[in-house]
Short mmCIF file of C-alpha atoms in Angstrom, two decimals:
data_model
loop_
_atom_site.label_atom_id
_atom_site.label_comp_id
_atom_site.label_asym_id
_atom_site.label_seq_id
_atom_site.Cartn_x
_atom_site.Cartn_y
_atom_site.Cartn_z
CA UNK O 1 135.83 121.52 15.74
CA UNK O 2 133.33 120.18 17.45
CA UNK O 3 133.19 116.34 17.22
CA UNK O 4 135.62 114.51 16.04
CA UNK O 5 135.16 110.49 14.66
CA UNK O 6 136.26 107.58 15.93
CA UNK O 7 135.74 103.84 15.37
CA UNK O 8 132.62 104.58 14.08
CA UNK O 9 131.12 106.87 15.78
CA UNK O 10 130.94 111.35 15.64
CA UNK O 11 131.93 111.98 19.03
CA UNK O 12 132.44 115.55 21.31
CA UNK O 13 135.92 116.36 21.17
CA UNK O 14 136.21 116.83 24.80
CA UNK O 15 134.92 112.52 24.52
CA UNK O 16 137.80 111.76 22.55
CA UNK O 17 140.81 110.97 25.06
CA UNK O 18 142.54 107.70 25.67
CA UNK O 19 144.24 106.85 29.34
CA UNK O 20 148.20 107.67 29.42
CA UNK O 21 149.28 104.59 29.22
CA UNK O 22 148.37 104.01 25.66
CA UNK O 23 150.74 101.51 24.26
CA UNK O 24 151.09 104.12 20.85
CA UNK O 25 151.81 106.98 23.56
CA UNK O 26 155.41 105.63 24.57
CA UNK O 27 156.75 104.01 21.55
CA UNK O 28 154.56 106.28 18.31
CA UNK O 29 153.01 103.07 16.93
CA UNK O 30 150.81 104.91 14.76
CA UNK O 31 150.47 105.91 11.33
CA UNK O 32 148.37 108.27 9.80
CA UNK O 33 147.67 111.16 7.23
CA UNK O 34 147.56 114.78 6.05
CA UNK O 35 144.70 116.06 4.06
CA UNK O 36 143.35 119.18 2.60
CA UNK O 37 140.02 120.12 1.77
CA UNK O 38 139.20 123.48 0.59
CA UNK O 39 136.56 126.12 0.71
CA UNK O 40 135.58 127.83 -2.51
CA UNK O 41 133.00 130.30 -2.29
CA UNK O 42 131.77 130.97 -5.89
CA UNK O 43 131.31 127.11 -5.73
CA UNK O 44 129.72 127.19 -2.18
CA UNK O 45 131.45 123.95 -1.11
CA UNK O 46 133.59 122.28 0.04
CA UNK O 47 135.70 120.00 -1.83
CA UNK O 48 138.94 117.19 -0.08
CA UNK O 49 141.71 117.42 -2.25
CA UNK O 50 142.90 113.52 -3.38
CA UNK O 51 141.34 111.21 -0.27
CA UNK O 52 141.01 108.23 -1.12
CA UNK O 53 144.97 108.62 -2.93
CA UNK O 54 145.22 109.79 1.13
CA UNK O 55 143.70 106.30 2.49
CA UNK O 56 144.81 103.85 -0.16
CA UNK O 57 148.48 105.01 2.15
CA UNK O 58 147.23 105.22 5.42
CA UNK O 59 146.08 101.24 4.78
CA UNK O 60 149.41 100.32 3.26
CA UNK O 61 151.25 102.43 6.70
CA UNK O 62 148.80 100.14 8.22
CA UNK O 63 149.70 97.12 7.05
CA UNK O 64 154.15 98.11 7.02
CA UNK O 65 153.91 98.14 11.32
CA UNK O 66 151.43 95.77 11.07
CA UNK O 67 148.65 97.30 12.98
CA UNK O 68 144.97 96.56 11.10
CA UNK O 69 142.62 99.29 10.79
CA UNK O 70 138.35 97.93 10.86
CA UNK O 71 137.55 100.56 7.85
CA UNK O 72 137.70 100.10 4.38
CA UNK O 73 138.87 102.69 2.18
CA UNK O 74 135.23 103.71 0.89
CA UNK O 75 134.22 103.82 4.79
CA UNK O 76 137.61 106.19 5.35
CA UNK O 77 136.12 108.75 3.54
CA UNK O 78 132.65 108.89 3.86
CA UNK O 79 133.86 109.61 7.84
CA UNK O 80 135.35 111.83 6.67
CA UNK O 81 132.33 113.78 4.81
CA UNK O 82 129.78 112.90 7.51
CA UNK O 83 132.29 115.07 10.00
CA UNK O 84 133.65 117.79 7.58
CA UNK O 85 129.59 118.15 7.41
CA UNK O 86 129.13 118.31 11.32
CA UNK O 87 131.61 120.28 12.22
CA UNK O 88 129.76 123.01 9.01
CA UNK O 89 133.40 122.94 8.02
CA UNK O 90 133.31 126.23 5.30
CA UNK O 91 136.77 126.77 5.53
CA UNK O 92 140.18 125.33 4.24
CA UNK O 93 140.28 122.52 6.68
CA UNK O 94 143.42 120.33 7.98
CA UNK O 95 142.47 116.30 8.21
CA UNK O 96 143.90 113.85 9.83
CA UNK O 97 143.02 111.04 10.35
CA UNK O 98 144.99 108.23 12.78
CA UNK O 99 145.48 104.59 13.85
CA UNK O 100 147.11 104.15 16.66
CA UNK O 101 147.49 101.18 18.84
CA UNK O 102 145.16 101.96 21.83
CA UNK O 103 145.82 99.16 24.92
CA UNK O 104 146.89 99.55 27.89
CA UNK O 105 150.41 97.77 27.91
CA UNK O 106 154.20 98.61 27.85
CA UNK O 107 154.69 95.62 25.94
CA UNK O 108 156.61 95.66 22.49
CA UNK O 109 154.70 93.02 20.99
CA UNK O 110 151.86 94.69 19.32
CA UNK O 111 149.88 91.50 17.49
CA UNK O 112 146.65 91.62 17.51
CA UNK O 113 146.43 94.23 20.83
CA UNK O 114 143.69 96.30 20.29
CA UNK O 115 143.86 99.94 17.36
CA UNK O 116 141.55 103.13 17.20
CA UNK O 117 140.66 104.45 14.38
CA UNK O 118 140.00 108.50 14.10
CA UNK O 119 139.29 111.49 12.36
CA UNK O 120 140.32 115.06 12.69
CA UNK O 121 140.07 117.61 11.46
CA UNK O 122 140.75 121.41 12.01
CA UNK O 123 140.80 125.07 10.05
CA UNK O 124 143.90 125.13 8.67
CA UNK O 125 145.24 127.91 6.64
CA UNK O 126 148.81 128.69 5.38
CA UNK O 127 151.34 126.01 6.65
CA UNK O 128 154.71 128.57 5.71
CA UNK O 129 155.14 131.32 4.24
CA UNK O 130 153.93 131.70 0.11
CA UNK O 131 156.94 134.15 0.04
CA UNK O 132 159.82 132.14 0.33
CA UNK O 133 161.21 130.73 3.40
CA UNK O 134 165.08 130.29 4.74
CA UNK O 135 166.38 126.74 4.58
CA UNK O 136 168.79 125.39 6.29
CA UNK O 137 170.76 122.06 5.72
CA UNK O 138 170.43 120.25 9.66
CA UNK O 139 173.06 118.49 10.77
CA UNK O 140 170.74 115.38 11.40
CA UNK O 141 170.57 112.31 9.17
CA UNK O 142 166.79 111.80 7.15
CA UNK O 143 166.25 108.00 8.34
CA UNK O 144 167.70 105.30 5.87
CA UNK O 145 165.05 102.93 4.81
CA UNK O 146 166.72 99.62 5.80
CA UNK O 147 165.75 101.32 9.00
CA UNK O 148 162.14 101.95 9.47
CA UNK O 149 159.53 102.28 7.03
CA UNK O 150 160.19 105.52 4.63
CA UNK O 151 157.04 105.05 2.41
CA UNK O 152 154.92 104.67 5.69
CA UNK O 153 153.13 107.73 7.72
CA UNK O 154 154.72 106.13 11.05
CA UNK O 155 153.82 108.10 14.12
CA UNK O 156 157.17 106.91 16.04
CA UNK O 157 159.74 108.35 12.59
CA UNK O 158 158.23 112.32 12.63
CA UNK O 159 160.99 112.47 15.89
CA UNK O 160 163.29 113.16 12.90
CA UNK O 161 161.88 115.51 11.53
CA UNK O 162 161.30 117.96 14.84
CA UNK O 163 164.75 116.99 15.18
CA UNK O 164 165.47 118.36 12.44
CA UNK O 165 163.17 121.29 11.85
CA UNK O 166 164.57 122.09 16.51
CA UNK O 167 167.74 122.38 14.67
CA UNK O 168 167.12 124.73 12.07
CA UNK O 169 164.76 126.53 14.01
CA UNK O 170 167.31 127.32 17.08
CA UNK O 171 169.87 128.69 13.77
CA UNK O 172 166.71 131.46 13.03
CA UNK O 173 165.53 129.35 9.02
CA UNK O 174 162.16 128.72 8.43
CA UNK O 175 162.48 124.64 7.56
CA UNK O 176 164.73 122.01 7.55
CA UNK O 177 166.39 119.85 4.79
CA UNK O 178 167.99 116.74 5.48
CA UNK O 179 170.16 114.12 3.51
CA UNK O 180 170.45 110.47 3.38
CA UNK O 181 173.17 108.97 5.55
CA UNK O 182 174.97 108.64 1.47
CA UNK O 183 174.77 112.51 1.38
CA UNK O 184 172.63 113.26 -1.14
CA UNK O 185 168.81 115.32 -0.57
CA UNK O 186 166.36 113.71 0.41
CA UNK O 187 162.92 116.21 1.62
CA UNK O 188 162.45 118.75 4.17
CA UNK O 189 161.49 117.96 8.17
CA UNK O 190 157.43 117.73 6.61
CA UNK O 191 157.37 118.34 2.56
CA UNK O 192 158.62 117.08 -0.69
CA UNK O 193 161.71 119.54 -2.73
CA UNK O 194 162.40 120.40 -6.11
CA UNK O 195 164.59 122.27 -8.20
CA UNK O 196 164.69 124.04 -10.49
CA UNK O 197 167.94 123.78 -13.14
CA UNK O 198 167.39 125.08 -16.74
CA UNK O 199 163.72 125.54 -17.09
CA UNK O 200 164.32 121.02 -16.01
CA UNK O 201 162.34 120.51 -12.24
CA UNK O 202 164.34 117.31 -10.52
CA UNK O 203 162.79 116.06 -7.82
CA UNK O 204 164.99 113.14 -5.45
CA UNK O 205 164.66 109.77 -5.90
CA UNK O 206 162.13 106.55 -3.74
CA UNK O 207 164.79 105.34 -3.11
CA UNK O 208 166.43 108.01 -1.12
CA UNK O 209 164.30 107.74 2.30
CA UNK O 210 162.03 110.86 1.12
CA UNK O 211 157.78 109.83 1.96
CA UNK O 212 156.55 109.29 -1.08
CA UNK O 213 154.08 111.49 -0.85
CA UNK O 214 150.60 112.50 -2.68
CA UNK O 215 151.91 116.11 -3.21
CA UNK O 216 154.53 115.26 -5.18
CA UNK O 217 153.17 112.75 -7.00
CA UNK O 218 150.44 115.79 -8.22
CA UNK O 219 153.19 118.37 -8.67
CA UNK O 220 155.05 115.69 -11.14
CA UNK O 221 152.14 114.89 -13.23
CA UNK O 222 150.92 118.42 -13.01
CA UNK O 223 154.57 119.44 -14.36
CA UNK O 224 154.62 117.73 -16.81
CA UNK O 225 150.86 118.18 -18.40
CA UNK O 226 152.60 121.71 -18.85
CA UNK O 227 154.94 120.71 -20.48
CA UNK O 228 157.80 121.19 -18.23
CA UNK O 229 160.34 118.34 -18.16
CA UNK O 230 160.61 115.66 -14.86
CA UNK O 231 163.67 113.95 -13.57
CA UNK O 232 163.80 112.21 -10.44
CA UNK O 233 167.37 111.77 -9.50
CA UNK O 234 170.03 111.86 -7.34
CA UNK O 235 170.65 115.57 -5.82
CA UNK O 236 173.64 116.71 -4.08
CA UNK O 237 174.20 119.26 -1.12
CA UNK O 238 175.69 121.48 -3.37
CA UNK O 239 172.21 121.10 -6.59
CA UNK O 240 170.73 122.44 -4.29
CA UNK O 241 173.25 125.83 -3.81
CA UNK O 242 173.81 127.30 -7.66
CA UNK O 243 169.38 125.98 -8.23
CA UNK O 244 167.43 128.42 -10.33
CA UNK O 245 164.36 127.78 -8.34
CA UNK O 246 163.77 125.21 -5.45
CA UNK O 247 160.74 125.28 -3.65
CA UNK O 248 158.94 122.43 -1.14
CA UNK O 249 155.68 120.58 -1.71
CA UNK O 250 153.70 119.14 0.54
CA UNK O 251 149.34 118.58 2.08
CA UNK O 252 150.65 121.50 4.26
CA UNK O 253 152.72 123.37 2.82
CA UNK O 254 151.57 123.12 -0.99
CA UNK O 255 153.53 124.54 -2.72
CA UNK O 256 156.56 126.78 -1.00
CA UNK O 257 159.68 129.27 -2.73
CA UNK O 258 163.44 128.54 -0.95
CA UNK O 259 164.67 131.17 -1.39
CA UNK O 260 167.22 131.19 0.55
CA UNK O 261 169.43 128.08 2.23
CA UNK O 262 172.53 128.16 4.02
CA UNK O 263 172.84 131.59 3.51
CA UNK O 264 173.17 131.19 -0.21
CA UNK O 265 170.78 133.16 -1.69
CA UNK O 266 168.63 131.06 -4.26
CA UNK O 267 168.19 132.01 -7.71
CA UNK O 268 167.38 136.29 -7.43
CA UNK O 269 166.25 135.84 -3.64
CA UNK O 270 162.15 135.68 -5.07
CA UNK O 271 160.76 132.84 -5.60
CA UNK O 272 160.80 131.74 -10.04
CA UNK O 273 158.92 131.61 -11.96
CA UNK O 274 157.71 128.19 -12.73
CA UNK O 275 157.39 127.91 -9.05
CA UNK O 276 155.01 129.75 -8.99
CA UNK O 277 153.11 129.00 -11.91
CA UNK O 278 152.46 125.62 -10.73
CA UNK O 279 151.72 126.82 -8.02
CA UNK O 280 148.98 128.98 -9.18
CA UNK O 281 148.50 125.84 -11.28
CA UNK O 282 147.78 123.81 -8.36
CA UNK O 283 145.90 125.87 -5.71
CA UNK O 284 143.41 126.20 -8.66
CA UNK O 285 143.16 122.75 -9.21
CA UNK O 286 142.29 122.13 -5.66
CA UNK O 287 139.65 124.93 -5.24
CA UNK O 288 138.09 122.96 -8.06
CA UNK O 289 139.29 125.59 -11.10
CA UNK O 290 140.28 123.25 -13.42
CA UNK O 291 138.02 120.54 -14.82
CA UNK O 292 140.22 117.58 -16.05
CA UNK O 293 141.13 117.49 -12.33
CA UNK O 294 138.31 117.46 -10.84
CA UNK O 295 138.19 113.54 -10.61
CA UNK O 296 141.28 114.26 -7.45
CA UNK O 297 138.56 116.45 -5.21
CA UNK O 298 135.40 115.03 -3.11
CA UNK O 299 132.60 118.03 -2.09
CA UNK O 300 131.74 118.00 0.61
CA UNK O 301 128.47 119.25 0.51
#
């Protein structure tokens, strides 16, 4: 990475620094997105996946937080393309837009404080093991949406995810699963979750303190297009253990099988056929191999 985009300009990575008193550093007053771009060597092009949907959520997160982004959705998409070209990206890339309260103050009142908007790109491969991960239902509960705006990707909220993941990792697992305060399954530390039972997909509803994931919405639509039944409903911890298949979805995680939860083998302990079908189709889509979904992709070159 040579360049980052900051407030409408390309600057070198070394120039993109912040003062030690930056408000967001102390209080988590930032909103962000995670977007992927995929390199297709056959088409000799890089494709940004669902950039518009991500930037719509980016703007919505900022509105919920009460901070102002001075750049429209089309401007941010154009800036992302410009940045990827400047960095001559020709591999899979993770894109991190962020808007943060950049004023140097310890005042909690963020009204009218300066906001910086930036976009960073990072070469990025697999986030989780594609052959399957072991997950733990951790003791840390997912923050309830009466306490935080759970549909917004706010920096400070992710302390919840950090604590959950550390709990799982320290116990020898790969990933965490959080319950909500009512005891129902919410999500992973950075992923939405699906279970498969008798050929039907089930996933927690948006009112159960989950992030309304772009990948989650993608998988629901794609699965239905594949002829699968998808039900959004509350899921209990016991249902995780007795599911035929379980998988995580997310921009970073893509579609990742969960083969063990709390030491209990899921299914036969291998990625299930429905999970693999969805994952393989999803990977074809993001690499520009499925014409039906090409409208989700923005070519960089």
